[in-house]
Amino acid sequence: MSVSKKQHVVDTATALFSQYGFHPVGVDWIIEASGVARMTMYRNFNGKEDLVKTVLRQRSEYLIGQLKARMDDKPSLDEKIISIFDWRGQWFCSTSFAGCLFGRAVAEFPEHSDIRGIALDYKRQLLGLVENEMARYHTPETAKTLATYLLMLLDGATVNAQAFGEHRFAGDACDAALMLLRFNVGKQIR
């Protein structure tokens, strides 16, 4: 299987897992949707679990890189925060939006440490990225708390956008995040 064929399988699995969940989507469905032979599939992946791990790792790397790039060129903290929620809001408007793949992995694989670990690692990386930006403007303790709150707003917006089918929740969460930052200016939260 060429790299492009392997990537096609990963992309197909990502779309199916995002839309339908990990457990309902079987290997046969992925094989059929991607148009590869069963033998070819198993030459590149040791099974569905291996494919799930590959999907999550690749998605994590892509999303973290994308968010870093968006925030890097923003000169102020407000603009960095707005870029985070704009980034998420654009995803809410896309035809591929079906909720958070990592949240879904945590929910569907509570007992599976490898898959759950990859999903939680993404969440930790995202939190760390936001916390590092906050730390440029606030004390380490305040930065940690603010980053936690911002990620909660981001996750809540994602759940509401999925539940209600409306992309406006990214803007609402962004407004709440900016109010939180203004409330906290010069204050220690904890």
mmCIF file of C-alpha atoms in Angstrom, residues 81-82 85-86 150 153 168-182:
data_model
loop_
_atom_site.group_PDB
_atom_site.id
_atom_site.type_symbol
_atom_site.label_atom_id
_atom_site.label_comp_id
_atom_site.label_asym_id
_atom_site.label_seq_id
_atom_site.Cartn_x
_atom_site.Cartn_y
_atom_site.Cartn_z
ATOM 1 C CA ILE A 81 -8.024 34.013 22.428
ATOM 2 C CA ILE A 82 -10.260 35.189 19.598
ATOM 3 C CA PHE A 85 -12.538 30.394 19.219
ATOM 4 C CA ASP A 86 -12.593 31.493 15.558
ATOM 5 C CA LEU A 150 -10.911 28.614 28.532
ATOM 6 C CA LEU A 153 -15.572 27.053 27.473
ATOM 7 C CA ARG A 168 -22.790 30.515 17.185
ATOM 8 C CA PHE A 169 -21.587 28.831 20.364
ATOM 9 C CA ALA A 170 -17.968 29.498 19.423
ATOM 10 C CA GLY A 171 -18.663 33.243 19.442
ATOM 11 C CA ASP A 172 -20.625 33.022 22.684
ATOM 12 C CA ALA A 173 -17.794 31.110 24.357
ATOM 13 C CA CYS A 174 -15.282 33.620 23.014
ATOM 14 C CA ASP A 175 -17.287 36.482 24.535
ATOM 15 C CA ALA A 176 -17.312 34.645 27.877
ATOM 16 C CA ALA A 177 -13.549 34.043 27.631
ATOM 17 C CA LEU A 178 -12.852 37.708 26.942
ATOM 18 C CA MET A 179 -15.075 38.742 29.854
ATOM 19 C CA LEU A 180 -13.189 36.322 32.071
ATOM 20 C CA LEU A 181 -9.872 37.842 31.000
ATOM 21 C CA ARG A 182 -11.122 41.367 31.639
#
